[in-house]
PDB file of N, CA and C in Angstrom:
ATOM      1  N   UNK A  29       0.889  -1.132   0.006  1.00  0.00           N
ATOM      2  CA  UNK A  29      -0.022   0.013  -0.017  1.00  0.00           C
ATOM      3  C   UNK A  29       0.875   1.228  -0.015  1.00  0.00           C
ATOM      4  N   UNK A  30       0.548   2.275  -0.795  1.00  0.00           N
ATOM      5  CA  UNK A  30       1.250   3.433  -0.813  1.00  0.00           C
ATOM      6  C   UNK A  30       0.845   4.392   0.294  1.00  0.00           C
ATOM      7  N   UNK A  31       1.773   4.936   1.040  1.00  0.00           N
ATOM      8  CA  UNK A  31       1.433   5.889   2.043  1.00  0.00           C
ATOM      9  C   UNK A  31       1.509   7.245   1.464  1.00  0.00           C
ATOM     10  N   UNK A  32       0.471   8.055   1.851  1.00  0.00           N
ATOM     11  CA  UNK A  32       0.377   9.409   1.380  1.00  0.00           C
ATOM     12  C   UNK A  32       0.954  10.348   2.452  1.00  0.00           C
ATOM     13  N   UNK A  33       1.713  11.364   1.975  1.00  0.00           N
ATOM     14  CA  UNK A  33       2.283  12.399   2.860  1.00  0.00           C
ATOM     15  C   UNK A  33       1.074  13.198   3.395  1.00  0.00           C
ATOM     16  N   UNK A  34       1.196  13.612   4.694  1.00  0.00           N
ATOM     17  CA  UNK A  34       0.046  14.378   5.299  1.00  0.00           C
ATOM     18  C   UNK A  34      -0.257  15.719   4.573  1.00  0.00           C
ATOM     19  N   UNK A  35       0.711  16.218   3.866  1.00  0.00           N
ATOM     20  CA  UNK A  35       0.564  17.494   3.155  1.00  0.00           C
ATOM     21  C   UNK A  35      -0.042  17.275   1.766  1.00  0.00           C
ATOM     22  N   UNK A  36      -0.111  16.089   1.247  1.00  0.00           N
ATOM     23  CA  UNK A  36      -0.643  15.823  -0.019  1.00  0.00           C
ATOM     24  C   UNK A  36      -2.149  15.796  -0.027  1.00  0.00           C
ATOM     25  N   UNK A  37      -2.744  16.366  -1.116  1.00  0.00           N
ATOM     26  CA  UNK A  37      -4.296  16.236  -1.105  1.00  0.00           C
ATOM     27  C   UNK A  37      -4.752  14.882  -1.361  1.00  0.00           C
ATOM     28  N   UNK A  38      -5.853  14.565  -0.815  1.00  0.00           N
ATOM     29  CA  UNK A  38      -6.443  13.254  -1.053  1.00  0.00           C
ATOM     30  C   UNK A  38      -7.461  13.363  -2.238  1.00  0.00           C
ATOM     31  N   UNK A  39      -6.873  13.155  -3.417  1.00  0.00           N
ATOM     32  CA  UNK A  39      -7.688  13.268  -4.585  1.00  0.00           C
ATOM     33  C   UNK A  39      -8.855  12.368  -4.654  1.00  0.00           C
ATOM     34  N   UNK A  40      -8.806  11.185  -4.081  1.00  0.00           N
ATOM     35  CA  UNK A  40      -9.855  10.211  -3.967  1.00  0.00           C
ATOM     36  C   UNK A  40     -11.065  10.946  -3.191  1.00  0.00           C
ATOM     37  N   UNK A  41     -10.723  11.503  -2.060  1.00  0.00           N
ATOM     38  CA  UNK A  41     -11.701  12.140  -1.215  1.00  0.00           C
ATOM     39  C   UNK A  41     -12.267  13.413  -1.927  1.00  0.00           C
ATOM     40  N   UNK A  42     -11.411  14.106  -2.611  1.00  0.00           N
ATOM     41  CA  UNK A  42     -11.945  15.364  -3.330  1.00  0.00           C
ATOM     42  C   UNK A  42     -12.944  14.963  -4.364  1.00  0.00           C
ATOM     43  N   UNK A  43     -12.451  14.008  -5.250  1.00  0.00           N
ATOM     44  CA  UNK A  43     -13.316  13.611  -6.376  1.00  0.00           C
ATOM     45  C   UNK A  43     -14.633  12.858  -5.870  1.00  0.00           C
ATOM     46  N   UNK A  44     -14.409  12.142  -4.787  1.00  0.00           N
ATOM     47  CA  UNK A  44     -15.595  11.431  -4.231  1.00  0.00           C
ATOM     48  C   UNK A  44     -16.569  12.417  -3.685  1.00  0.00           C
ATOM     49  N   UNK A  45     -16.098  13.459  -3.082  1.00  0.00           N
ATOM     50  CA  UNK A  45     -16.999  14.513  -2.545  1.00  0.00           C
ATOM     51  C   UNK A  45     -17.710  15.232  -3.612  1.00  0.00           C
ATOM     52  N   UNK A  46     -16.998  15.451  -4.722  1.00  0.00           N
ATOM     53  CA  UNK A  46     -17.608  16.228  -5.824  1.00  0.00           C
ATOM     54  C   UNK A  46     -18.528  15.316  -6.748  1.00  0.00           C
ATOM     55  N   UNK A  47     -18.508  14.017  -6.462  1.00  0.00           N
ATOM     56  CA  UNK A  47     -19.279  13.091  -7.331  1.00  0.00           C
ATOM     57  C   UNK A  47     -20.724  13.216  -7.169  1.00  0.00           C
ATOM     58  N   UNK A  48     -21.177  13.830  -6.055  1.00  0.00           N
ATOM     59  CA  UNK A  48     -22.614  13.925  -5.778  1.00  0.00           C
ATOM     60  C   UNK A  48     -23.086  15.339  -6.194  1.00  0.00           C
ATOM     61  N   UNK A  49     -24.219  15.409  -6.936  1.00  0.00           N
ATOM     62  CA  UNK A  49     -24.822  16.674  -7.368  1.00  0.00           C
ATOM     63  C   UNK A  49     -25.157  17.672  -6.269  1.00  0.00           C
ATOM     64  N   UNK A  50     -25.666  17.139  -5.158  1.00  0.00           N
ATOM     65  CA  UNK A  50     -25.983  18.058  -4.028  1.00  0.00           C
ATOM     66  C   UNK A  50     -24.720  18.646  -3.494  1.00  0.00           C
ATOM     67  N   UNK A  51     -23.654  17.876  -3.400  1.00  0.00           N
ATOM     68  CA  UNK A  51     -22.402  18.448  -2.790  1.00  0.00           C
ATOM     69  C   UNK A  51     -21.780  19.480  -3.820  1.00  0.00           C
ATOM     70  N   UNK A  52     -21.874  19.146  -5.142  1.00  0.00           N
ATOM     71  CA  UNK A  52     -21.408  20.121  -6.033  1.00  0.00           C
ATOM     72  C   UNK A  52     -22.222  21.437  -5.945  1.00  0.00           C
ATOM     73  N   UNK A  53     -23.467  21.331  -5.777  1.00  0.00           N
ATOM     74  CA  UNK A  53     -24.333  22.548  -5.643  1.00  0.00           C
ATOM     75  C   UNK A  53     -23.959  23.274  -4.325  1.00  0.00           C
ATOM     76  N   UNK A  54     -23.662  22.572  -3.352  1.00  0.00           N
ATOM     77  CA  UNK A  54     -23.265  23.221  -2.028  1.00  0.00           C
ATOM     78  C   UNK A  54     -21.889  23.964  -2.167  1.00  0.00           C
ATOM     79  N   UNK A  55     -21.055  23.394  -2.944  1.00  0.00           N
ATOM     80  CA  UNK A  55     -19.735  24.062  -3.222  1.00  0.00           C
ATOM     81  C   UNK A  55     -19.983  25.301  -4.091  1.00  0.00           C
ATOM     82  N   UNK A  56     -20.883  25.220  -5.031  1.00  0.00           N
ATOM     83  CA  UNK A  56     -21.268  26.375  -5.821  1.00  0.00           C
ATOM     84  C   UNK A  56     -21.831  27.518  -4.965  1.00  0.00           C
ATOM     85  N   UNK A  57     -22.701  27.147  -4.057  1.00  0.00           N
ATOM     86  CA  UNK A  57     -23.273  28.134  -3.150  1.00  0.00           C
ATOM     87  C   UNK A  57     -22.202  28.798  -2.343  1.00  0.00           C
ATOM     88  N   UNK A  58     -21.278  27.938  -1.847  1.00  0.00           N
ATOM     89  CA  UNK A  58     -20.228  28.536  -1.001  1.00  0.00           C
ATOM     90  C   UNK A  58     -19.162  29.396  -1.695  1.00  0.00           C
ATOM     91  N   UNK A  59     -19.136  29.162  -3.028  1.00  0.00           N
ATOM     92  CA  UNK A  59     -18.300  30.017  -3.873  1.00  0.00           C
ATOM     93  C   UNK A  59     -18.739  31.509  -3.867  1.00  0.00           C
ATOM     94  N   UNK A  60     -20.009  31.695  -3.568  1.00  0.00           N
ATOM     95  CA  UNK A  60     -20.539  33.039  -3.505  1.00  0.00           C
ATOM     96  C   UNK A  60     -20.220  33.671  -2.102  1.00  0.00           C
ATOM     97  N   UNK A  61     -19.830  32.858  -1.195  1.00  0.00           N
ATOM     98  CA  UNK A  61     -19.467  33.449   0.203  1.00  0.00           C
ATOM     99  C   UNK A  61     -19.977  32.464   1.248  1.00  0.00           C
ATOM    100  N   UNK A  62     -19.516  32.710   2.472  1.00  0.00           N
ATOM    101  CA  UNK A  62     -19.864  31.885   3.604  1.00  0.00           C
ATOM    102  C   UNK A  62     -21.396  31.770   3.830  1.00  0.00           C
ATOM    103  N   UNK A  63     -21.861  30.700   4.319  1.00  0.00           N
ATOM    104  CA  UNK A  63     -23.223  30.522   4.630  1.00  0.00           C
ATOM    105  C   UNK A  63     -23.437  29.576   5.804  1.00  0.00           C
ATOM    106  N   UNK A  64     -24.620  29.803   6.527  1.00  0.00           N
ATOM    107  CA  UNK A  64     -24.920  28.842   7.583  1.00  0.00           C
ATOM    108  C   UNK A  64     -25.464  27.538   6.980  1.00  0.00           C
ATOM    109  N   UNK A  65     -25.542  26.470   7.787  1.00  0.00           N
ATOM    110  CA  UNK A  65     -26.073  25.216   7.304  1.00  0.00           C
ATOM    111  C   UNK A  65     -27.500  25.378   6.893  1.00  0.00           C
ATOM    112  N   UNK A  66     -28.260  26.147   7.634  1.00  0.00           N
ATOM    113  CA  UNK A  66     -29.689  26.417   7.256  1.00  0.00           C
ATOM    114  C   UNK A  66     -29.828  27.082   5.930  1.00  0.00           C
ATOM    115  N   UNK A  67     -28.967  28.110   5.688  1.00  0.00           N
ATOM    116  CA  UNK A  67     -28.991  28.820   4.444  1.00  0.00           C
ATOM    117  C   UNK A  67     -28.647  27.928   3.299  1.00  0.00           C
ATOM    118  N   UNK A  68     -27.709  27.028   3.509  1.00  0.00           N
ATOM    119  CA  UNK A  68     -27.201  26.084   2.492  1.00  0.00           C
ATOM    120  C   UNK A  68     -28.332  25.099   2.121  1.00  0.00           C
ATOM    121  N   UNK A  69     -29.064  24.687   3.256  1.00  0.00           N
ATOM    122  CA  UNK A  69     -30.108  23.660   3.041  1.00  0.00           C
ATOM    123  C   UNK A  69     -31.295  24.146   2.263  1.00  0.00           C
ATOM    124  N   UNK A  70     -31.598  25.385   2.470  1.00  0.00           N
ATOM    125  CA  UNK A  70     -32.824  26.051   1.973  1.00  0.00           C
ATOM    126  C   UNK A  70     -33.189  25.709   0.542  1.00  0.00           C
ATOM    127  N   UNK A  71     -32.313  25.787  -0.453  1.00  0.00           N
ATOM    128  CA  UNK A  71     -32.746  25.494  -1.847  1.00  0.00           C
ATOM    129  C   UNK A  71     -32.827  24.077  -2.208  1.00  0.00           C
ATOM    130  N   UNK A  72     -32.490  23.212  -1.277  1.00  0.00           N
ATOM    131  CA  UNK A  72     -32.424  21.747  -1.650  1.00  0.00           C
ATOM    132  C   UNK A  72     -33.621  21.036  -1.076  1.00  0.00           C
ATOM    133  N   UNK A  73     -34.103  20.101  -1.824  1.00  0.00           N
ATOM    134  CA  UNK A  73     -35.233  19.266  -1.422  1.00  0.00           C
ATOM    135  C   UNK A  73     -34.871  18.030  -0.621  1.00  0.00           C
ATOM    136  N   UNK A  74     -34.016  18.288   0.386  1.00  0.00           N
ATOM    137  CA  UNK A  74     -33.571  17.165   1.244  1.00  0.00           C
ATOM    138  C   UNK A  74     -33.585  17.748   2.680  1.00  0.00           C
ATOM    139  N   UNK A  75     -33.528  16.841   3.635  1.00  0.00           N
ATOM    140  CA  UNK A  75     -33.643  17.190   5.066  1.00  0.00           C
ATOM    141  C   UNK A  75     -32.364  17.940   5.448  1.00  0.00           C
ATOM    142  N   UNK A  76     -32.475  18.676   6.558  1.00  0.00           N
ATOM    143  CA  UNK A  76     -31.287  19.363   7.196  1.00  0.00           C
ATOM    144  C   UNK A  76     -30.261  18.345   7.579  1.00  0.00           C
ATOM    145  N   UNK A  77     -30.694  17.206   8.053  1.00  0.00           N
ATOM    146  CA  UNK A  77     -29.732  16.117   8.395  1.00  0.00           C
ATOM    147  C   UNK A  77     -28.976  15.670   7.180  1.00  0.00           C
ATOM    148  N   UNK A  78     -29.645  15.500   6.075  1.00  0.00           N
ATOM    149  CA  UNK A  78     -28.946  15.035   4.838  1.00  0.00           C
ATOM    150  C   UNK A  78     -27.959  16.081   4.401  1.00  0.00           C
ATOM    151  N   UNK A  79     -28.329  17.394   4.417  1.00  0.00           N
ATOM    152  CA  UNK A  79     -27.381  18.450   4.086  1.00  0.00           C
ATOM    153  C   UNK A  79     -26.152  18.404   4.993  1.00  0.00           C
ATOM    154  N   UNK A  80     -26.435  18.224   6.267  1.00  0.00           N
ATOM    155  CA  UNK A  80     -25.336  18.108   7.299  1.00  0.00           C
ATOM    156  C   UNK A  80     -24.362  16.942   6.951  1.00  0.00           C
ATOM    157  N   UNK A  81     -24.883  15.838   6.480  1.00  0.00           N
ATOM    158  CA  UNK A  81     -24.035  14.744   6.085  1.00  0.00           C
ATOM    159  C   UNK A  81     -23.230  15.063   4.858  1.00  0.00           C
ATOM    160  N   UNK A  82     -23.862  15.699   3.930  1.00  0.00           N
ATOM    161  CA  UNK A  82     -23.087  16.163   2.710  1.00  0.00           C
ATOM    162  C   UNK A  82     -21.977  17.145   3.076  1.00  0.00           C
ATOM    163  N   UNK A  83     -22.275  18.012   3.943  1.00  0.00           N
ATOM    164  CA  UNK A  83     -21.297  19.017   4.352  1.00  0.00           C
ATOM    165  C   UNK A  83     -20.149  18.332   5.103  1.00  0.00           C
ATOM    166  N   UNK A  84     -20.413  17.241   5.853  1.00  0.00           N
ATOM    167  CA  UNK A  84     -19.317  16.531   6.534  1.00  0.00           C
ATOM    168  C   UNK A  84     -18.435  15.828   5.523  1.00  0.00           C
ATOM    169  N   UNK A  85     -19.010  15.369   4.410  1.00  0.00           N
ATOM    170  CA  UNK A  85     -18.155  14.754   3.340  1.00  0.00           C
ATOM    171  C   UNK A  85     -17.275  15.818   2.756  1.00  0.00           C
ATOM    172  N   UNK A  86     -17.841  16.975   2.461  1.00  0.00           N
ATOM    173  CA  UNK A  86     -17.023  18.090   1.966  1.00  0.00           C
ATOM    174  C   UNK A  86     -15.894  18.510   2.906  1.00  0.00           C
ATOM    175  N   UNK A  87     -16.251  18.528   4.158  1.00  0.00           N
ATOM    176  CA  UNK A  87     -15.267  19.020   5.260  1.00  0.00           C
ATOM    177  C   UNK A  87     -14.233  17.890   5.307  1.00  0.00           C
ATOM    178  N   UNK A  88     -14.595  16.609   5.300  1.00  0.00           N
ATOM    179  CA  UNK A  88     -13.592  15.525   5.354  1.00  0.00           C
ATOM    180  C   UNK A  88     -12.599  15.522   4.213  1.00  0.00           C
ATOM    181  N   UNK A  89     -13.123  16.000   3.068  1.00  0.00           N
ATOM    182  CA  UNK A  89     -12.251  16.162   1.922  1.00  0.00           C
ATOM    183  C   UNK A  89     -11.423  17.430   1.810  1.00  0.00           C
ATOM    184  N   UNK A  90     -11.596  18.282   2.870  1.00  0.00           N
ATOM    185  CA  UNK A  90     -10.852  19.497   2.873  1.00  0.00           C
ATOM    186  C   UNK A  90     -11.416  20.624   2.057  1.00  0.00           C
ATOM    187  N   UNK A  91     -12.601  20.465   1.527  1.00  0.00           N
ATOM    188  CA  UNK A  91     -13.199  21.497   0.619  1.00  0.00           C
ATOM    189  C   UNK A  91     -13.908  22.600   1.370  1.00  0.00           C
ATOM    190  N   UNK A  92     -14.316  22.364   2.561  1.00  0.00           N
ATOM    191  CA  UNK A  92     -14.959  23.434   3.356  1.00  0.00           C
ATOM    192  C   UNK A  92     -14.402  23.432   4.747  1.00  0.00           C
ATOM    193  N   UNK A  93     -14.531  24.565   5.365  1.00  0.00           N
ATOM    194  CA  UNK A  93     -14.279  24.686   6.803  1.00  0.00           C
ATOM    195  C   UNK A  93     -15.492  25.146   7.422  1.00  0.00           C
ATOM    196  N   UNK A  94     -15.684  24.586   8.674  1.00  0.00           N
ATOM    197  CA  UNK A  94     -16.924  24.948   9.422  1.00  0.00           C
ATOM    198  C   UNK A  94     -16.580  25.540  10.753  1.00  0.00           C
ATOM    199  N   UNK A  95     -17.153  26.680  10.979  1.00  0.00           N
ATOM    200  CA  UNK A  95     -16.992  27.378  12.315  1.00  0.00           C
ATOM    201  C   UNK A  95     -18.234  27.322  13.139  1.00  0.00           C
ATOM    202  N   UNK A  96     -18.176  27.055  14.383  1.00  0.00           N
ATOM    203  CA  UNK A  96     -19.412  27.064  15.213  1.00  0.00           C
ATOM    204  C   UNK A  96     -19.458  28.271  16.079  1.00  0.00           C
ATOM    205  N   UNK A  97     -20.623  28.914  16.010  1.00  0.00           N
ATOM    206  CA  UNK A  97     -20.801  30.147  16.842  1.00  0.00           C
ATOM    207  C   UNK A  97     -22.090  29.933  17.547  1.00  0.00           C
ATOM    208  N   UNK A  98     -22.092  29.326  18.730  1.00  0.00           N
ATOM    209  CA  UNK A  98     -23.303  28.867  19.470  1.00  0.00           C
ATOM    210  C   UNK A  98     -23.981  27.767  18.680  1.00  0.00           C
ATOM    211  N   UNK A  99     -25.185  27.995  18.321  1.00  0.00           N
ATOM    212  CA  UNK A  99     -25.912  27.015  17.654  1.00  0.00           C
ATOM    213  C   UNK A  99     -25.776  27.097  16.110  1.00  0.00           C
ATOM    214  N   UNK A 100     -25.107  28.159  15.622  1.00  0.00           N
ATOM    215  CA  UNK A 100     -25.012  28.387  14.211  1.00  0.00           C
ATOM    216  C   UNK A 100     -23.657  27.820  13.788  1.00  0.00           C
ATOM    217  N   UNK A 101     -23.732  27.043  12.726  1.00  0.00           N
ATOM    218  CA  UNK A 101     -22.511  26.528  11.985  1.00  0.00           C
ATOM    219  C   UNK A 101     -22.398  27.314  10.655  1.00  0.00           C
ATOM    220  N   UNK A 102     -21.306  28.019  10.526  1.00  0.00           N
ATOM    221  CA  UNK A 102     -21.072  28.744   9.273  1.00  0.00           C
ATOM    222  C   UNK A 102     -19.987  28.029   8.509  1.00  0.00           C
ATOM    223  N   UNK A 103     -20.256  27.857   7.198  1.00  0.00           N
ATOM    224  CA  UNK A 103     -19.368  27.101   6.298  1.00  0.00           C
ATOM    225  C   UNK A 103     -18.700  28.106   5.281  1.00  0.00           C
ATOM    226  N   UNK A 104     -17.423  27.752   5.108  1.00  0.00           N
ATOM    227  CA  UNK A 104     -16.555  28.503   4.195  1.00  0.00           C
ATOM    228  C   UNK A 104     -15.956  27.589   3.162  1.00  0.00           C
ATOM    229  N   UNK A 105     -15.867  27.945   1.908  1.00  0.00           N
ATOM    230  CA  UNK A 105     -15.229  27.128   0.892  1.00  0.00           C
ATOM    231  C   UNK A 105     -13.721  27.283   1.042  1.00  0.00           C
ATOM    232  N   UNK A 106     -13.039  26.180   0.920  1.00  0.00           N
ATOM    233  CA  UNK A 106     -11.550  26.246   0.804  1.00  0.00           C
ATOM    234  C   UNK A 106     -11.207  25.666  -0.573  1.00  0.00           C
ATOM    235  N   UNK A 107     -10.826  26.629  -1.495  1.00  0.00           N
ATOM    236  CA  UNK A 107     -10.652  26.263  -2.830  1.00  0.00           C
ATOM    237  C   UNK A 107      -9.347  25.552  -3.130  1.00  0.00           C
ATOM    238  N   UNK A 108      -8.394  25.486  -2.268  1.00  0.00           N
ATOM    239  CA  UNK A 108      -7.130  24.896  -2.460  1.00  0.00           C
ATOM    240  C   UNK A 108      -7.225  23.410  -2.934  1.00  0.00           C
ATOM    241  N   UNK A 109      -8.063  22.547  -2.297  1.00  0.00           N
ATOM    242  CA  UNK A 109      -8.203  21.218  -2.915  1.00  0.00           C
ATOM    243  C   UNK A 109      -8.805  21.198  -4.273  1.00  0.00           C
ATOM    244  N   UNK A 110      -9.632  22.146  -4.608  1.00  0.00           N
ATOM    245  CA  UNK A 110     -10.220  22.180  -6.036  1.00  0.00           C
ATOM    246  C   UNK A 110      -9.045  22.516  -7.011  1.00  0.00           C
ATOM    247  N   UNK A 111      -8.167  23.403  -6.587  1.00  0.00           N
ATOM    248  CA  UNK A 111      -6.983  23.705  -7.389  1.00  0.00           C
ATOM    249  C   UNK A 111      -6.126  22.471  -7.618  1.00  0.00           C
ATOM    250  N   UNK A 112      -5.974  21.648  -6.544  1.00  0.00           N
ATOM    251  CA  UNK A 112      -5.208  20.509  -6.707  1.00  0.00           C
ATOM    252  C   UNK A 112      -5.814  19.485  -7.727  1.00  0.00           C
ATOM    253  N   UNK A 113      -7.209  19.339  -7.580  1.00  0.00           N
ATOM    254  CA  UNK A 113      -7.874  18.459  -8.529  1.00  0.00           C
ATOM    255  C   UNK A 113      -7.775  18.948  -9.917  1.00  0.00           C
ATOM    256  N   UNK A 114      -7.906  20.301 -10.100  1.00  0.00           N
ATOM    257  CA  UNK A 114      -7.923  20.876 -11.411  1.00  0.00           C
ATOM    258  C   UNK A 114      -6.427  20.754 -11.999  1.00  0.00           C
ATOM    259  N   UNK A 115      -5.449  20.819 -11.238  1.00  0.00           N
ATOM    260  CA  UNK A 115      -4.113  20.538 -11.663  1.00  0.00           C
ATOM    261  C   UNK A 115      -3.913  19.103 -12.201  1.00  0.00           C
ATOM    262  N   UNK A 116      -4.473  18.118 -11.441  1.00  0.00           N
ATOM    263  CA  UNK A 116      -4.440  16.802 -11.853  1.00  0.00           C
ATOM    264  C   UNK A 116      -5.112  16.670 -13.195  1.00  0.00           C
ATOM    265  N   UNK A 117      -6.337  17.176 -13.345  1.00  0.00           N
ATOM    266  CA  UNK A 117      -7.119  16.979 -14.566  1.00  0.00           C
ATOM    267  C   UNK A 117      -6.430  17.674 -15.676  1.00  0.00           C
ATOM    268  N   UNK A 118      -5.810  18.833 -15.466  1.00  0.00           N
ATOM    269  CA  UNK A 118      -5.066  19.567 -16.532  1.00  0.00           C
ATOM    270  C   UNK A 118      -3.992  18.806 -17.154  1.00  0.00           C
ATOM    271  N   UNK A 119      -3.295  17.988 -16.362  1.00  0.00           N
ATOM    272  CA  UNK A 119      -2.165  17.091 -16.856  1.00  0.00           C
ATOM    273  C   UNK A 119      -2.755  16.151 -18.017  1.00  0.00           C
ATOM    274  N   UNK A 120      -3.908  15.689 -17.735  1.00  0.00           N
ATOM    275  CA  UNK A 120      -4.466  14.666 -18.661  1.00  0.00           C
ATOM    276  C   UNK A 120      -5.174  15.385 -19.833  1.00  0.00           C
ATOM    277  N   UNK A 121      -5.585  16.626 -19.637  1.00  0.00           N
ATOM    278  CA  UNK A 121      -6.132  17.362 -20.731  1.00  0.00           C
ATOM    279  C   UNK A 121      -4.961  17.590 -21.739  1.00  0.00           C
ATOM    280  N   UNK A 122      -3.811  18.002 -21.308  1.00  0.00           N
ATOM    281  CA  UNK A 122      -2.683  18.190 -22.122  1.00  0.00           C
ATOM    282  C   UNK A 122      -2.337  16.892 -22.937  1.00  0.00           C
ATOM    283  N   UNK A 123      -2.305  15.781 -22.134  1.00  0.00           N
ATOM    284  CA  UNK A 123      -2.090  14.442 -22.788  1.00  0.00           C
ATOM    285  C   UNK A 123      -2.987  14.185 -23.904  1.00  0.00           C
ATOM    286  N   UNK A 124      -4.310  14.321 -23.687  1.00  0.00           N
ATOM    287  CA  UNK A 124      -5.266  14.057 -24.724  1.00  0.00           C
ATOM    288  C   UNK A 124      -5.189  15.083 -25.820  1.00  0.00           C
ATOM    289  N   UNK A 125      -4.918  16.304 -25.541  1.00  0.00           N
ATOM    290  CA  UNK A 125      -4.802  17.336 -26.638  1.00  0.00           C
ATOM    291  C   UNK A 125      -3.649  16.959 -27.588  1.00  0.00           C
ATOM    292  N   UNK A 126      -2.513  16.464 -27.016  1.00  0.00           N
ATOM    293  CA  UNK A 126      -1.386  16.048 -27.766  1.00  0.00           C
ATOM    294  C   UNK A 126      -1.743  14.874 -28.665  1.00  0.00           C
ATOM    295  N   UNK A 127      -2.490  13.952 -28.112  1.00  0.00           N
ATOM    296  CA  UNK A 127      -2.877  12.686 -28.824  1.00  0.00           C
ATOM    297  C   UNK A 127      -3.827  13.020 -29.911  1.00  0.00           C
ATOM    298  N   UNK A 128      -4.772  13.955 -29.693  1.00  0.00           N
ATOM    299  CA  UNK A 128      -5.673  14.380 -30.780  1.00  0.00           C
ATOM    300  C   UNK A 128      -5.027  15.111 -31.901  1.00  0.00           C
ATOM    301  N   UNK A 129      -3.994  15.975 -31.550  1.00  0.00           N
ATOM    302  CA  UNK A 129      -3.222  16.682 -32.503  1.00  0.00           C
ATOM    303  C   UNK A 129      -2.472  15.650 -33.378  1.00  0.00           C
ATOM    304  N   UNK A 130      -1.891  14.660 -32.718  1.00  0.00           N
ATOM    305  CA  UNK A 130      -1.217  13.660 -33.496  1.00  0.00           C
ATOM    306  C   UNK A 130      -2.064  12.907 -34.455  1.00  0.00           C
ATOM    307  N   UNK A 131      -3.230  12.571 -33.997  1.00  0.00           N
ATOM    308  CA  UNK A 131      -4.239  11.835 -34.802  1.00  0.00           C
ATOM    309  C   UNK A 131      -4.647  12.707 -35.989  1.00  0.00           C
ATOM    310  N   UNK A 132      -4.917  13.976 -35.707  1.00  0.00           N
ATOM    311  CA  UNK A 132      -5.300  14.926 -36.829  1.00  0.00           C
ATOM    312  C   UNK A 132      -4.115  15.012 -37.892  1.00  0.00           C
ATOM    313  N   UNK A 133      -2.917  15.122 -37.481  1.00  0.00           N
ATOM    314  CA  UNK A 133      -1.843  15.140 -38.384  1.00  0.00           C
ATOM    315  C   UNK A 133      -1.739  13.895 -39.210  1.00  0.00           C
ATOM    316  N   UNK A 134      -1.915  12.766 -38.531  1.00  0.00           N
ATOM    317  CA  UNK A 134      -1.916  11.425 -39.195  1.00  0.00           C
ATOM    318  C   UNK A 134      -3.015  11.370 -40.255  1.00  0.00           C
ATOM    319  N   UNK A 135      -4.202  11.765 -39.900  1.00  0.00           N
ATOM    320  CA  UNK A 135      -5.346  11.665 -40.874  1.00  0.00           C
ATOM    321  C   UNK A 135      -5.070  12.705 -42.055  1.00  0.00           C
ATOM    322  N   UNK A 136      -4.551  13.788 -41.727  1.00  0.00           N
ATOM    323  CA  UNK A 136      -4.209  14.744 -42.865  1.00  0.00           C
ATOM    324  C   UNK A 136      -3.136  14.110 -43.840  1.00  0.00           C
ATOM    325  N   UNK A 137      -2.204  13.454 -43.263  1.00  0.00           N
ATOM    326  CA  UNK A 137      -1.209  12.836 -44.068  1.00  0.00           C
ATOM    327  C   UNK A 137      -1.735  11.717 -45.011  1.00  0.00           C
ATOM    328  N   UNK A 138      -2.647  10.957 -44.423  1.00  0.00           N
ATOM    329  CA  UNK A 138      -3.286   9.952 -45.171  1.00  0.00           C
ATOM    330  C   UNK A 138      -4.179  10.408 -46.239  1.00  0.00           C
ATOM    331  N   UNK A 139      -4.853  11.584 -46.018  1.00  0.00           N
ATOM    332  CA  UNK A 139      -5.748  12.145 -47.109  1.00  0.00           C
ATOM    333  C   UNK A 139      -5.006  12.622 -48.292  1.00  0.00           C
ATOM    334  N   UNK A 140      -3.645  12.907 -48.156  1.00  0.00           N
ATOM    335  CA  UNK A 140      -2.846  13.463 -49.294  1.00  0.00           C
ATOM    336  C   UNK A 140      -2.499  12.389 -50.151  1.00  0.00           C
TER     337      UNK A 140
END
């Protein structure tokens, strides 16, 4: 088994957290600014408990931070893990762009 350094992002957790449409919607909401759990739950057709579970998954993946102020839990987006995931995806975008360019060159050569 490969050990991950504690400062490395857990891409499995990040992509797993983003795999659910409700969690992606919560991330989009938080991109507009901090919000309480109740404010985040309002536009969704799920229970407050379900939203809390989704937020826990996002927090475990490092995508959000939650501050408690009495009974209010305020959530903040941490975009750093998103940047790490984007960087990983970008490497493969370049890979496929190069492959498609090579294929286009090959097809042009065959047409001549």
